[in-house]
Tab-separated table of C-alpha atoms and ligand atoms in Angstrom:
chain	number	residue	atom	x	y	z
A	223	UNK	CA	152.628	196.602	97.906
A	224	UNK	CA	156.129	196.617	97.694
A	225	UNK	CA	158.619	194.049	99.577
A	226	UNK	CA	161.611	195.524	101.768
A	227	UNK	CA	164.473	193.646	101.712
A	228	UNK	CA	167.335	193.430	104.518
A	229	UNK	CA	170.580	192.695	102.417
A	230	UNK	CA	173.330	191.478	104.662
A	231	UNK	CA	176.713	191.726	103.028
A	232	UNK	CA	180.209	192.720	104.151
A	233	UNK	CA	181.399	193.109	100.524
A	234	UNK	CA	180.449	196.441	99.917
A	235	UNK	CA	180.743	195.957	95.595
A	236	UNK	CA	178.518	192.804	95.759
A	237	UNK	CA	176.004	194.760	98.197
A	238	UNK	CA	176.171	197.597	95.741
A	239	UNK	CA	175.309	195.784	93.333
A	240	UNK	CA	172.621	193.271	94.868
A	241	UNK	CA	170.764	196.800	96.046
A	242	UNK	CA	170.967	198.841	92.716
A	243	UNK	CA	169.446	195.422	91.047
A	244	UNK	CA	167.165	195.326	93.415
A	245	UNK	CA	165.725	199.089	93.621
A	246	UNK	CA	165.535	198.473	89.322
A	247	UNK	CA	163.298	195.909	90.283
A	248	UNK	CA	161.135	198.069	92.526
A	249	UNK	CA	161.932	196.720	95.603
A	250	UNK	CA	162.920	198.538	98.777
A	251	UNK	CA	166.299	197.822	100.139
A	252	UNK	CA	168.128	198.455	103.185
A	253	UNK	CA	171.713	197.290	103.289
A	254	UNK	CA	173.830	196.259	106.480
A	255	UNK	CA	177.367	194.531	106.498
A	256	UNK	CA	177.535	193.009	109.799
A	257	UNK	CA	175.046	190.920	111.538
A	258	UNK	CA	175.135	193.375	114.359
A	259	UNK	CA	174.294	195.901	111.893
A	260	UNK	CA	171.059	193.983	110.484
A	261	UNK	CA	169.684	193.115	114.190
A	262	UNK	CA	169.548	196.870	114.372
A	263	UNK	CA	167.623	197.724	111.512
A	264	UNK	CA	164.983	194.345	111.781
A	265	UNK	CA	164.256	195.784	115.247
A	266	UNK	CA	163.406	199.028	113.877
A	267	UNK	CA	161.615	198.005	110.705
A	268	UNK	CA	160.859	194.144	110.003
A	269	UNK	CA	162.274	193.312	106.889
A	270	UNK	CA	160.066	190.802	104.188
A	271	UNK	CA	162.910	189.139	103.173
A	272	UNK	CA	166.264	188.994	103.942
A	273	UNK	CA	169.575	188.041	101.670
A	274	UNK	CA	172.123	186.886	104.150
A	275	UNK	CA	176.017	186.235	103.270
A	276	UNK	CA	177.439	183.490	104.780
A	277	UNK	CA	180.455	184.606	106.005
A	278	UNK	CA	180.251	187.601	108.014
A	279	UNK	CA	182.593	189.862	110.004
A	280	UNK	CA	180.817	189.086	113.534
A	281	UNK	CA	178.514	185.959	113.654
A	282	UNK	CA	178.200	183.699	110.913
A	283	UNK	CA	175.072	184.222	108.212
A	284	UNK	CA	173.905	180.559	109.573
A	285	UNK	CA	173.960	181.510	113.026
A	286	UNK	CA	171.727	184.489	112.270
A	287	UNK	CA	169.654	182.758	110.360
A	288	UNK	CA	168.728	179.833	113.139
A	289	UNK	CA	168.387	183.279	115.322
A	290	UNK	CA	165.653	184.644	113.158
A	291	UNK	CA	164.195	181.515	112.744
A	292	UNK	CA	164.067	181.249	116.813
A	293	UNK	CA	162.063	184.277	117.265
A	294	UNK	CA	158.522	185.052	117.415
A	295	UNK	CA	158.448	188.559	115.303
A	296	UNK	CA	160.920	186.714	112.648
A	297	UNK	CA	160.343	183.342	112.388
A	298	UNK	CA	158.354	183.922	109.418
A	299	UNK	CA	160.871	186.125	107.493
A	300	UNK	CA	161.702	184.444	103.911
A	301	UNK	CA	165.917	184.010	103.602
A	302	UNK	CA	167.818	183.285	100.970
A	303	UNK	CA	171.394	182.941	101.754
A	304	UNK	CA	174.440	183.575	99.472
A	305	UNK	CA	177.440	181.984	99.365
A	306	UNK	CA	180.782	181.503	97.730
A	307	UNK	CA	181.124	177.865	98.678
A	308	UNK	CA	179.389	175.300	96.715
A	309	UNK	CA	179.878	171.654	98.818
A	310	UNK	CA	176.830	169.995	99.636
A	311	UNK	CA	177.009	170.077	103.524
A	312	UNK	CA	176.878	173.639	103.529
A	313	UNK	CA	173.913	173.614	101.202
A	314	UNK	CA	172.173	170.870	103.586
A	315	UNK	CA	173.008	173.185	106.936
A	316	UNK	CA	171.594	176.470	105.327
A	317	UNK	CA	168.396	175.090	104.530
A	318	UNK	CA	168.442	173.047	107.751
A	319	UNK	CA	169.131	176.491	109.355
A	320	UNK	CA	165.616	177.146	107.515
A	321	UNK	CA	166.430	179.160	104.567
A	322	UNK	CA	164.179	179.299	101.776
A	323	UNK	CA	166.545	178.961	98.806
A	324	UNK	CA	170.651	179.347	98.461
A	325	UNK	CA	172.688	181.439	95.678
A	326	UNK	CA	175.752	180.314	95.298
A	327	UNK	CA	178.510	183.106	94.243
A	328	UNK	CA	179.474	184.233	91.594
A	329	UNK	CA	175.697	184.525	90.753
A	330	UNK	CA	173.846	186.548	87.385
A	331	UNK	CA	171.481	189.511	88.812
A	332	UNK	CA	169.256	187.592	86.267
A	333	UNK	CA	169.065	184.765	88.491
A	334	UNK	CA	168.922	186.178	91.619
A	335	UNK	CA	166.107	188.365	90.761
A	336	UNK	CA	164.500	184.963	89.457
A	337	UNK	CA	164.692	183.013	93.071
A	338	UNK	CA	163.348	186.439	94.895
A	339	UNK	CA	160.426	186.496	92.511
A	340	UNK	CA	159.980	182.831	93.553
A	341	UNK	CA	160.542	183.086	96.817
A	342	UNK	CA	158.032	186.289	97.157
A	343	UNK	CA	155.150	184.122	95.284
A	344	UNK	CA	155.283	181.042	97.395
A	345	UNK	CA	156.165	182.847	100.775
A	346	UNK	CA	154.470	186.500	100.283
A	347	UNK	CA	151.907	185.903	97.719
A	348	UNK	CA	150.194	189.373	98.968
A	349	UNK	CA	153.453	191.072	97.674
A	350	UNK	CA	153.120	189.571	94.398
A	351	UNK	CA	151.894	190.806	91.624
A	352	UNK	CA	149.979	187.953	90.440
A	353	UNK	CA	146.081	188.166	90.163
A	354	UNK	CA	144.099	186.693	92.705
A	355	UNK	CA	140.546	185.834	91.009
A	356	UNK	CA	138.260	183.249	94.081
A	357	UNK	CA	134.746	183.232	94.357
A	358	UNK	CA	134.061	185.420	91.663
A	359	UNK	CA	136.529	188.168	92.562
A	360	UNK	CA	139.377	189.024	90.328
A	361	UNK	CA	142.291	191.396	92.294
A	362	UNK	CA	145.118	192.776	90.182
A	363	UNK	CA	147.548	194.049	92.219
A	364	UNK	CA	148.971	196.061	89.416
A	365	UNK	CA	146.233	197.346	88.168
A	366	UNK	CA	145.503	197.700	91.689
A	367	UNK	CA	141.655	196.911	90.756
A	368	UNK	CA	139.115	194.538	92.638
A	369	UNK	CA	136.175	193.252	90.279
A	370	UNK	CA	133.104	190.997	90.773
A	371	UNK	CA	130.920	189.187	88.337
A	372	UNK	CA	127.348	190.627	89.210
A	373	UNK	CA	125.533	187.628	87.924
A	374	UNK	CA	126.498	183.542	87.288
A	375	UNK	CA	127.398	183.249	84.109
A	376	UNK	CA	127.466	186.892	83.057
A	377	UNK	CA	130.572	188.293	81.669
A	378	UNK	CA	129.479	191.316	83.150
A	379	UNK	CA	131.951	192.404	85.974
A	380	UNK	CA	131.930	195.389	87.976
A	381	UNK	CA	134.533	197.153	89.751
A	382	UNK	CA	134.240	197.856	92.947
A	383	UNK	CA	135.661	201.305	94.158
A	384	UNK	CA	138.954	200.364	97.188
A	385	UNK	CA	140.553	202.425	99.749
A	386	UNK	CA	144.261	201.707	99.968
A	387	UNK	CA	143.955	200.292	103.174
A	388	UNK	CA	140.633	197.540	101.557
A	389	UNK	CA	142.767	196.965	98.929
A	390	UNK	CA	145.813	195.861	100.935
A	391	UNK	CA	143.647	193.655	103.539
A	392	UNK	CA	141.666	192.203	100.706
A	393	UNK	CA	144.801	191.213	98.757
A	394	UNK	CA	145.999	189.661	102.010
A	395	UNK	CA	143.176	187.657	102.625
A	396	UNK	CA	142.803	186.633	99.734
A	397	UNK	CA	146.296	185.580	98.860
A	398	UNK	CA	146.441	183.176	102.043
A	399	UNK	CA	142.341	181.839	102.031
A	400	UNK	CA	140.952	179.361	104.119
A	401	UNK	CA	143.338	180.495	106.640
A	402	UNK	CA	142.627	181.979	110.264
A	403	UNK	CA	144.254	185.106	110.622
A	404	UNK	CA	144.482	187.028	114.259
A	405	UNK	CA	144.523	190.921	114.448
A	406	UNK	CA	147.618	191.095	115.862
A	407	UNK	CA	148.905	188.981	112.321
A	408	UNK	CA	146.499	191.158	109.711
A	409	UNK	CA	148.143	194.622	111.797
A	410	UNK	CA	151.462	193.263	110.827
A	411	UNK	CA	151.265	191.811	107.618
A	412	UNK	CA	148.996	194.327	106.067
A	413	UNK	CA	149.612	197.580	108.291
A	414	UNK	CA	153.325	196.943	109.241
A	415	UNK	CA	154.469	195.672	112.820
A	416	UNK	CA	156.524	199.050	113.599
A	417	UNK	CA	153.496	200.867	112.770
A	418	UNK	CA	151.600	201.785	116.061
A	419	UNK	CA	147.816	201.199	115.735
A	420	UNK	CA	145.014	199.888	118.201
A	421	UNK	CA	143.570	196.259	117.215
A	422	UNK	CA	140.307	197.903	116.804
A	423	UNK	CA	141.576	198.949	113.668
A	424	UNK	CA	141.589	195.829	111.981
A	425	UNK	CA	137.985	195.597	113.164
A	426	UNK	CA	136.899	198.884	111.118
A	427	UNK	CA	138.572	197.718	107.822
A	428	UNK	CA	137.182	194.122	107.958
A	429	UNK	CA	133.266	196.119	108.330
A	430	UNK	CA	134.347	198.381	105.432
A	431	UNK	CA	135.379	195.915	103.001
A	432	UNK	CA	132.518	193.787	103.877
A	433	UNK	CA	129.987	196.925	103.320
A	434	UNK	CA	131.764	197.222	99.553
A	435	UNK	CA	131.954	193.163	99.162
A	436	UNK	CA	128.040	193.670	100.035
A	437	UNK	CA	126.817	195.944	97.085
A	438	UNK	CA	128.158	192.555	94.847
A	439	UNK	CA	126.859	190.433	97.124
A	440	UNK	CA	130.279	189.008	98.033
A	441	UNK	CA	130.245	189.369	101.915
A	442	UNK	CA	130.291	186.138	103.269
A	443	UNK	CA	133.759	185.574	101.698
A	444	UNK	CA	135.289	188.061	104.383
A	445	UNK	CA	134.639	185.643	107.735
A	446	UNK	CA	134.226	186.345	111.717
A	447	UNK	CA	135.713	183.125	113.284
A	448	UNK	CA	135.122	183.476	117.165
A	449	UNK	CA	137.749	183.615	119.437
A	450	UNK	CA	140.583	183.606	116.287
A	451	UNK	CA	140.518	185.993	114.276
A	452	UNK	CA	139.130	186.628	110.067
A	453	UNK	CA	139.579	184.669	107.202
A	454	UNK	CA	138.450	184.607	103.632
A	455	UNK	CA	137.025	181.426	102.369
A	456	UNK	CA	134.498	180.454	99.654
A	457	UNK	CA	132.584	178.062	101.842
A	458	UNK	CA	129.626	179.222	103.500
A	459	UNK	CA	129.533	179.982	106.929
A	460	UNK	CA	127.434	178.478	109.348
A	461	UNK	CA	127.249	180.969	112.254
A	462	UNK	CA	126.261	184.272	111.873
A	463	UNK	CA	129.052	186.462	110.273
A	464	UNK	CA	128.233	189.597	111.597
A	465	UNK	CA	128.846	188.386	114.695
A	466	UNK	CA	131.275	190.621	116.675
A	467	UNK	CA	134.792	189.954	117.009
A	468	UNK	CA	135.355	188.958	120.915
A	469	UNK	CA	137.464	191.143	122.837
B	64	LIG	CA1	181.135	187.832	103.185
């Protein structure tokens, strides 16, 4: 899956040129140069990342960044923020202001493509294209393949035939194991939050990935937890897994 990226820049040759780096490195980009300007388009489509100047025409890149950070549907948003100034403080307030990482200006496209990559793998690991392999599955999200090893200890693996939609939840849950997810957070990281589905959704995909983890016998990796929501974990469950999923 490929990450959208919300560049926020008021110097139109640096935004160029930030967005045609970015779109050669497969990313999606949309560009605003105004903070009022971004607001607009994270309300329409959330963003997976955002590269925010620090000084900007209406409200300061900091401000906006403590903003996003304040709100439910962005707190969770990766930002890197880019700057011409290089003292210390203003290092200290952006990532107080809870930025991921900082690029100071002038920077290389080299090394800014270098800090999204890292930023991607540590905050959106279901966006990168690093192979997953837990519990005797192996994902490549390139290759955009899901096999199992059939048997302990035999090099024998078989693939196992994924809708897009599997693919995407699988990669998910796999990419952030062990770790409770609700349906409201699996609809909006895997489906998209402007996209307009019923929760029940979420529901169908979880028994249909489970029906092709079965034929492997690989199941019990995609959990039910009561009350919370699905995870993927490599311990065994005690209660029943095919328990249903309370309303
Ligand atoms: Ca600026």
């Amino acid at each position: 899956m490929t990450a959208t990226i919300l560049v926020v820049e008021d110097e139109l040759a640096i935004q160029e040129l930030i967005a045609l780096n970015l779109k050669k490195a497969g990313y999606l980009v949309v560009c605003a140069d105004s903070v009022g300007q971004a607001k607009k388009m994270a309300d329409s489509v959330l963003p997976d990342l955002v590269l925010l100047d620090w000084m900007l025409p209406d409200m300061s890149g900091l401000a906006f960044a403590r903003k996003l950070r304040q709100e439910e549907r962005t707190k969770d948003i990766p930002i890197i923020m880019l700057t011409a100034r290089t003292q210390e403080n203003d290092k200290i307030d952006g990532l107080e202001a809870g930025a991921d990482d900082y690029i100071t200006k002038p920077f290389s496209p080299r090394e800014l493509l270098a800090r999204i990559k890292a930023v991607v793998r540590r905050r959106l690991p279901e966006l990168s294209d690093d192979v997953i392999e837990i519990g005797g599955l192996k994902l490549d999200p390139i290759a955009h393949r899901v096999r199992a090893e059939t048997n302990e200890g035999n090099a024998n693996k078989s693939e196992l035939p994924m809708g897009p939609t599997e693919f995407r939840l699988l990669h998910f849950l796999m990419a952030h194991k062990e770790r409770v997810h609700t349906r409201t957070q699996l609809l909006n990281r895997v489906w998209g939050d402007h996209v307009f589905i019923e929760d029940r959704t979420v529901d169908v995909h979880i028994r249909r990935l489970r029906k092709l983890l079965e034929v492997v016998g690989k199941e019990h990796l995609v959990q039910t937890v009561r009350g919370a929501g699905y995870r993927f974990s490599v311990e065994r469950q005690e209660e029943c897994i095919e328990s249903k999923f309370p309303s």
